[in-house]
Tab-separated table of C-alpha atoms in Angstrom:
chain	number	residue	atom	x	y	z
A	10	UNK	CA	24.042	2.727	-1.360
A	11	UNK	CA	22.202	4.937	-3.979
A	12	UNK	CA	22.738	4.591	-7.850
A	13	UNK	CA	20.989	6.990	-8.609
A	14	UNK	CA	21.381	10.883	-7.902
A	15	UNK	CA	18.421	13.083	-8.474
A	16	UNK	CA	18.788	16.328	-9.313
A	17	UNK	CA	17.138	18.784	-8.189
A	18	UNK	CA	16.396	17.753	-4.633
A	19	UNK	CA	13.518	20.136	-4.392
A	20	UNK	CA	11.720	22.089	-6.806
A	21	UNK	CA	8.698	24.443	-6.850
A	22	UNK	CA	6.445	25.622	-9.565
A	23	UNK	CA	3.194	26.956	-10.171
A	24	UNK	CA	0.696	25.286	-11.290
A	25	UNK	CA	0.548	24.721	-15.085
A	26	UNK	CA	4.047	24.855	-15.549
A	27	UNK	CA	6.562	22.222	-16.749
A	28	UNK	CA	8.679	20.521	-14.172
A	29	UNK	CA	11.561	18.747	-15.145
A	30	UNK	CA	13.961	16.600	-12.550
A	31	UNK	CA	17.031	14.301	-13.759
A	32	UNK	CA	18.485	10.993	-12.461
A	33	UNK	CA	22.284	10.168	-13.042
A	34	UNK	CA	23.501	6.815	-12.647
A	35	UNK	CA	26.846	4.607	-12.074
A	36	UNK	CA	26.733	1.516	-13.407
A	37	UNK	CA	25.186	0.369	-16.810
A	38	UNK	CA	21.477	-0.655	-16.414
A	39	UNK	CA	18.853	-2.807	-18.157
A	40	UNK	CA	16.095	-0.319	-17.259
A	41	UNK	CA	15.297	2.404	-15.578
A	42	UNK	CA	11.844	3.428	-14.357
A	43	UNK	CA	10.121	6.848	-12.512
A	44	UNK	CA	7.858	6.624	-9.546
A	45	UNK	CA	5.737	9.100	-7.445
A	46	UNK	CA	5.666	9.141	-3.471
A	47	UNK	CA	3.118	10.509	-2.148
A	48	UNK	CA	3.864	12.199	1.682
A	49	UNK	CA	5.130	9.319	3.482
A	50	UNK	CA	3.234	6.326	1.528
A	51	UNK	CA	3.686	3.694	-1.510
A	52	UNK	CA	5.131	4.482	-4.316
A	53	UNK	CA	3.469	4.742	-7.800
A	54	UNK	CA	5.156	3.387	-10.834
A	55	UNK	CA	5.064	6.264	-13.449
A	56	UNK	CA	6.468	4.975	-16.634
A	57	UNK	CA	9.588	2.173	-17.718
A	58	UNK	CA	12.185	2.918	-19.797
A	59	UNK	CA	14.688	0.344	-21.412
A	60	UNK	CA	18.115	0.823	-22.234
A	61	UNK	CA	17.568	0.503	-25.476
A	62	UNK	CA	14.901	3.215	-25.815
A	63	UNK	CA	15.817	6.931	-25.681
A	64	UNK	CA	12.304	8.766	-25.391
A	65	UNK	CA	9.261	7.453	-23.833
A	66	UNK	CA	5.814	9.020	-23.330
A	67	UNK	CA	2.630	8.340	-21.268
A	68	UNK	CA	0.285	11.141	-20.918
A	69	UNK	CA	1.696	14.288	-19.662
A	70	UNK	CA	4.863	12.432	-18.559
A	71	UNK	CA	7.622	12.699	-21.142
A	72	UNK	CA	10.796	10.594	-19.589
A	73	UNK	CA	14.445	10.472	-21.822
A	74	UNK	CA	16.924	8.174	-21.662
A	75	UNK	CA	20.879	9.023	-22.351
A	76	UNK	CA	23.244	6.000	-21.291
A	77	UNK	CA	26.108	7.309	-22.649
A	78	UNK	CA	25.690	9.936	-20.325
A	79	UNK	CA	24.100	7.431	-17.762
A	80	UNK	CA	21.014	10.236	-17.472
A	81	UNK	CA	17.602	10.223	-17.422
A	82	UNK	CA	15.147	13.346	-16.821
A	83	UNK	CA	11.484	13.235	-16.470
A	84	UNK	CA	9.289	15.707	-17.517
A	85	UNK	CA	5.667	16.861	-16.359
A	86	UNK	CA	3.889	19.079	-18.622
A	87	UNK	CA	1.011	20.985	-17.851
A	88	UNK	CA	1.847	20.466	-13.718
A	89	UNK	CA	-0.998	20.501	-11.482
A	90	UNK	CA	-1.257	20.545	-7.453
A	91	UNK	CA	-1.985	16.983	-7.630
A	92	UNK	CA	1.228	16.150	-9.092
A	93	UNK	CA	2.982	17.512	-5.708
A	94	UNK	CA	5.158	14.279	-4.832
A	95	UNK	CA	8.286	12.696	-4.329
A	96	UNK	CA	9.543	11.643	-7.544
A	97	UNK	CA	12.303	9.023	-7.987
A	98	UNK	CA	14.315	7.180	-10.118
A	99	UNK	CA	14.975	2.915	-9.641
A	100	UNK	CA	17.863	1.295	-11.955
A	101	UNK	CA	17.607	-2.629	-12.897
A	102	UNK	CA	21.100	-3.660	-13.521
A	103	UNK	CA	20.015	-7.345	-14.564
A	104	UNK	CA	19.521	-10.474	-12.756
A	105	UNK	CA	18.112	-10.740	-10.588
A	106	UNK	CA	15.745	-7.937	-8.782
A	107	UNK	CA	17.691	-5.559	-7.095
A	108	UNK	CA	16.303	-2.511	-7.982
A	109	UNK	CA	18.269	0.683	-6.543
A	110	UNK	CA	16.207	3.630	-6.259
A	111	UNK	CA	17.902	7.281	-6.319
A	112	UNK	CA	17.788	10.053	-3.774
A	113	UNK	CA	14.249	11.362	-5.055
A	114	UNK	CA	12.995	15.235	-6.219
A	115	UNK	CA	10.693	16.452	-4.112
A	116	UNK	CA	7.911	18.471	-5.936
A	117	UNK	CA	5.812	21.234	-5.158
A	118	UNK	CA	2.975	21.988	-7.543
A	119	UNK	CA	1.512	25.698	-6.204
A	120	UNK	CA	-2.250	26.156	-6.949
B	5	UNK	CA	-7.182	-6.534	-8.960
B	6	UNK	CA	-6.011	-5.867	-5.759
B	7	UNK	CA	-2.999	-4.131	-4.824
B	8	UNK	CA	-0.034	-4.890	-2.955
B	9	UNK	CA	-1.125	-5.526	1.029
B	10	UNK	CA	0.987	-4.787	4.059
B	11	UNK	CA	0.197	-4.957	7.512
B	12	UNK	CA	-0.163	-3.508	9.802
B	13	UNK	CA	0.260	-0.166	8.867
B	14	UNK	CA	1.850	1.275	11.773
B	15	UNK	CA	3.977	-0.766	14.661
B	16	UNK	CA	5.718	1.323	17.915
B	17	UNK	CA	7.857	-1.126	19.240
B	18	UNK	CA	10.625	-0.377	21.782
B	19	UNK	CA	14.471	-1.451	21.275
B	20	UNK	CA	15.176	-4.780	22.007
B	21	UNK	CA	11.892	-6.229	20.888
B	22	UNK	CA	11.698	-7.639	17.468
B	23	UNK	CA	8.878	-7.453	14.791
B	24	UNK	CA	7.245	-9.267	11.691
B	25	UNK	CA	6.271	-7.547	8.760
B	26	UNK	CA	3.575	-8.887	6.372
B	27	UNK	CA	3.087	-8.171	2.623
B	28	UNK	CA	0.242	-10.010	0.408
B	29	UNK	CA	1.527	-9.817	-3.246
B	30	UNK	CA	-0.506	-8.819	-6.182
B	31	UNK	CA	-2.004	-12.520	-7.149
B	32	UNK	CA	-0.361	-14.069	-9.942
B	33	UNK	CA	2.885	-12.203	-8.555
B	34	UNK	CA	5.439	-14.725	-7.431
B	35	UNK	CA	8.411	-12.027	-6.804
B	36	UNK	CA	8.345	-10.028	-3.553
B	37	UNK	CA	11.296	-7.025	-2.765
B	38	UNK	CA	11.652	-5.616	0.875
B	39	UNK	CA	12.621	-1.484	1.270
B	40	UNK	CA	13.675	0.530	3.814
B	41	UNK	CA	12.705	3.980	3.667
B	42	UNK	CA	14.260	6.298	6.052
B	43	UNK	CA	14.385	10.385	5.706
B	44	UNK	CA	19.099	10.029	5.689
B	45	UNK	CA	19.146	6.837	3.995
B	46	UNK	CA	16.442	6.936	1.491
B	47	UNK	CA	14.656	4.068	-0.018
B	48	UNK	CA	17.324	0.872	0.198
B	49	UNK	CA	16.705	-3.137	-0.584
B	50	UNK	CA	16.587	-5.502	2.098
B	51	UNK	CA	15.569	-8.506	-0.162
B	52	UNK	CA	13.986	-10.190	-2.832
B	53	UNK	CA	12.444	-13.833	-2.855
B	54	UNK	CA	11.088	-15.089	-5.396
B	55	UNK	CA	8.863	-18.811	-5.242
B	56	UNK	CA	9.767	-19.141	-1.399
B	57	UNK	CA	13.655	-18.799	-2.321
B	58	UNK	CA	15.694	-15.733	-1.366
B	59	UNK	CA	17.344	-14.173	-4.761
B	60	UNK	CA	19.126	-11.150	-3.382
B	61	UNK	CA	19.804	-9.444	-0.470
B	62	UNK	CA	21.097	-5.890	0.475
B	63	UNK	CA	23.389	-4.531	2.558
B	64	UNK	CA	21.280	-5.005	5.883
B	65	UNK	CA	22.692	-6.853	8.891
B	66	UNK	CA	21.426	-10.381	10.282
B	67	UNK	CA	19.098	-9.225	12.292
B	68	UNK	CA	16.773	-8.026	9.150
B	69	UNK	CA	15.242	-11.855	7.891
B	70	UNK	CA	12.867	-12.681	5.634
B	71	UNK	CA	10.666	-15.413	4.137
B	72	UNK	CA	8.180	-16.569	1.214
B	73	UNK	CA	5.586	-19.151	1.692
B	74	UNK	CA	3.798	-21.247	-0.778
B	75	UNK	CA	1.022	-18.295	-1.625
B	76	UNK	CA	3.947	-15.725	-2.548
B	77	UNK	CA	2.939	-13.940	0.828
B	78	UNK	CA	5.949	-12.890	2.103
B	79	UNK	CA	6.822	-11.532	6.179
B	80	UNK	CA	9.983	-9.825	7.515
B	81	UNK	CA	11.562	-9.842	10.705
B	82	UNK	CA	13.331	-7.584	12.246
B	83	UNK	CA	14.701	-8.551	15.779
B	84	UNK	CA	16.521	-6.429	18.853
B	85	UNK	CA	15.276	-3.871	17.244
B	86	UNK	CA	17.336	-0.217	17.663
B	87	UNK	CA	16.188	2.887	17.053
B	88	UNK	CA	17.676	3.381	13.673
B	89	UNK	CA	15.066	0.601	12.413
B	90	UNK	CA	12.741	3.362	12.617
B	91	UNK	CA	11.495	3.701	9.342
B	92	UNK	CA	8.711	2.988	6.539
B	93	UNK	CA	9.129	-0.519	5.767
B	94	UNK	CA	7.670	-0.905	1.385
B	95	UNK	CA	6.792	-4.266	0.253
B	96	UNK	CA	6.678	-4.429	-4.012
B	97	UNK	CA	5.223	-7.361	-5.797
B	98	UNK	CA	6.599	-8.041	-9.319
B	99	UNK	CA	6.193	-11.360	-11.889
B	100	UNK	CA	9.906	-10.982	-12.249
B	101	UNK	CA	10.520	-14.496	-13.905
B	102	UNK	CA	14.318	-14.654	-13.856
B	103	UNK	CA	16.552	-12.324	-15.055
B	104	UNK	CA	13.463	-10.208	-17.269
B	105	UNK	CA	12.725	-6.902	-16.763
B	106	UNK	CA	9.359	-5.860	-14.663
B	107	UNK	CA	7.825	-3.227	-13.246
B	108	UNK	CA	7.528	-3.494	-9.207
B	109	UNK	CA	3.865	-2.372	-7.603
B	110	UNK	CA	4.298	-0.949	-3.964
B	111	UNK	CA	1.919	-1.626	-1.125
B	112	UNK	CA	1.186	1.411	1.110
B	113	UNK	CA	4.254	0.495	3.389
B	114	UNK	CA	4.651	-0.118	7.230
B	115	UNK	CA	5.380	2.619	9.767
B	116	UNK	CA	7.754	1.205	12.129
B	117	UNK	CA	8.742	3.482	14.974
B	118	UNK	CA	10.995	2.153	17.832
B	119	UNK	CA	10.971	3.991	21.091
């Protein structure tokens, strides 16, 4: 089952624009952490952020952190065709690693 | 240092046959998760093992088995396969000592199709 719902599913922009896509969650996490999908391969951790953090940055990736709300939303700035990906959010409740990834955002960066 | 291995890379099988997955951790990792990927279900855990022991399991029936050896390499099985095991099969490595917090590397994944 998912934890995480990602919202929007699908979202196109031009290129140089800011794209922003949120995760909501059910249960209370440890962690929760963004990653990239390129079509149909691995994915690529972006950037972790723990539950007791509300704002984290790592280049032009800007990622919040609301668990009263049980919300997170990642934001690209400056987009570029290269950032066109699958982008998802994983929850660690604890323990041990079970890691439940959300339903994704897919991304489209136009040129 | 090099990333998360899996092979092979792509697999047709037909149903009723069954299949073995291989992943080659990052070295130094000694925690390795199993994913299904499909395009309905999305990206759901199999299993974890961590220093040849099983840790956690998902919601997968019998037939999906796994195992560690000494090296942290870890394989998957899948057996009488059906087409709904179609799928990209992701392999993450992690140093996950127990109960901390880590960040999981991917490998490329395995493209399982079953005909």
């Amino acid at each position: 089952s998912q934890q995480g719902e990602e919202d929007p599913q699908a979202l196109s922009i031009q290129e140089g624009e800011n794209a922003t896509m949120n995760c909501s969650y059910k249960t209370s996490i440890n962690n929760l952490q963004w990653y990239r999908q390129n079509s149909g391969r691995g994915l690529v951790h972006l950037i972790l952020i723990r539950s007791n953090e509300r704002e984290k940055h790592s280049g032009r990736l800007r990622v919040t952190l609301d668990t009263s709300k049980k919300s997170s939303s990642l934001l690209i700035t400056a987009s570029r065709a290269a950032d066109t990906a699958s982008y998802f959010c994983a929850t660690d409740s604890g323990g041990y690693q079970k890691v439940t990834f959300g339903t994704g955002t897919k991304l489209q960066v136009i040129p | 240092k090099a990333g998360v291995t899996q092979t092979p890379r792509y697999l047709i099988k037909t149903r009723g046959q069954q299949v073995t997955l291989s992943c080659s951790p990052i070295s130094g990792h000694r925690s390795v998760s199993w994913y299904q990927q499909t395009p309905g279900q999305g990206l759901q855990f199999l299993f974890e093992y961590f220093s040849e022991t099983q840790r956690n399991k998902g919601n997968f029936p019998g037939r999906f088995s796994g195992r560690q050896f000494s090296n942290s390499r870890s394989e998957m099985n899948v057996s009488t396969l059906e087409l709904g095991d179609s799928a990209l099969y992701l392999c993450a490595s992690s140093l996950r000592a127990s109960g901390s917090t880590d960040t999981q590397y991917f490998g490329p994944g395995t493209r399982l199709t079953v005909l």
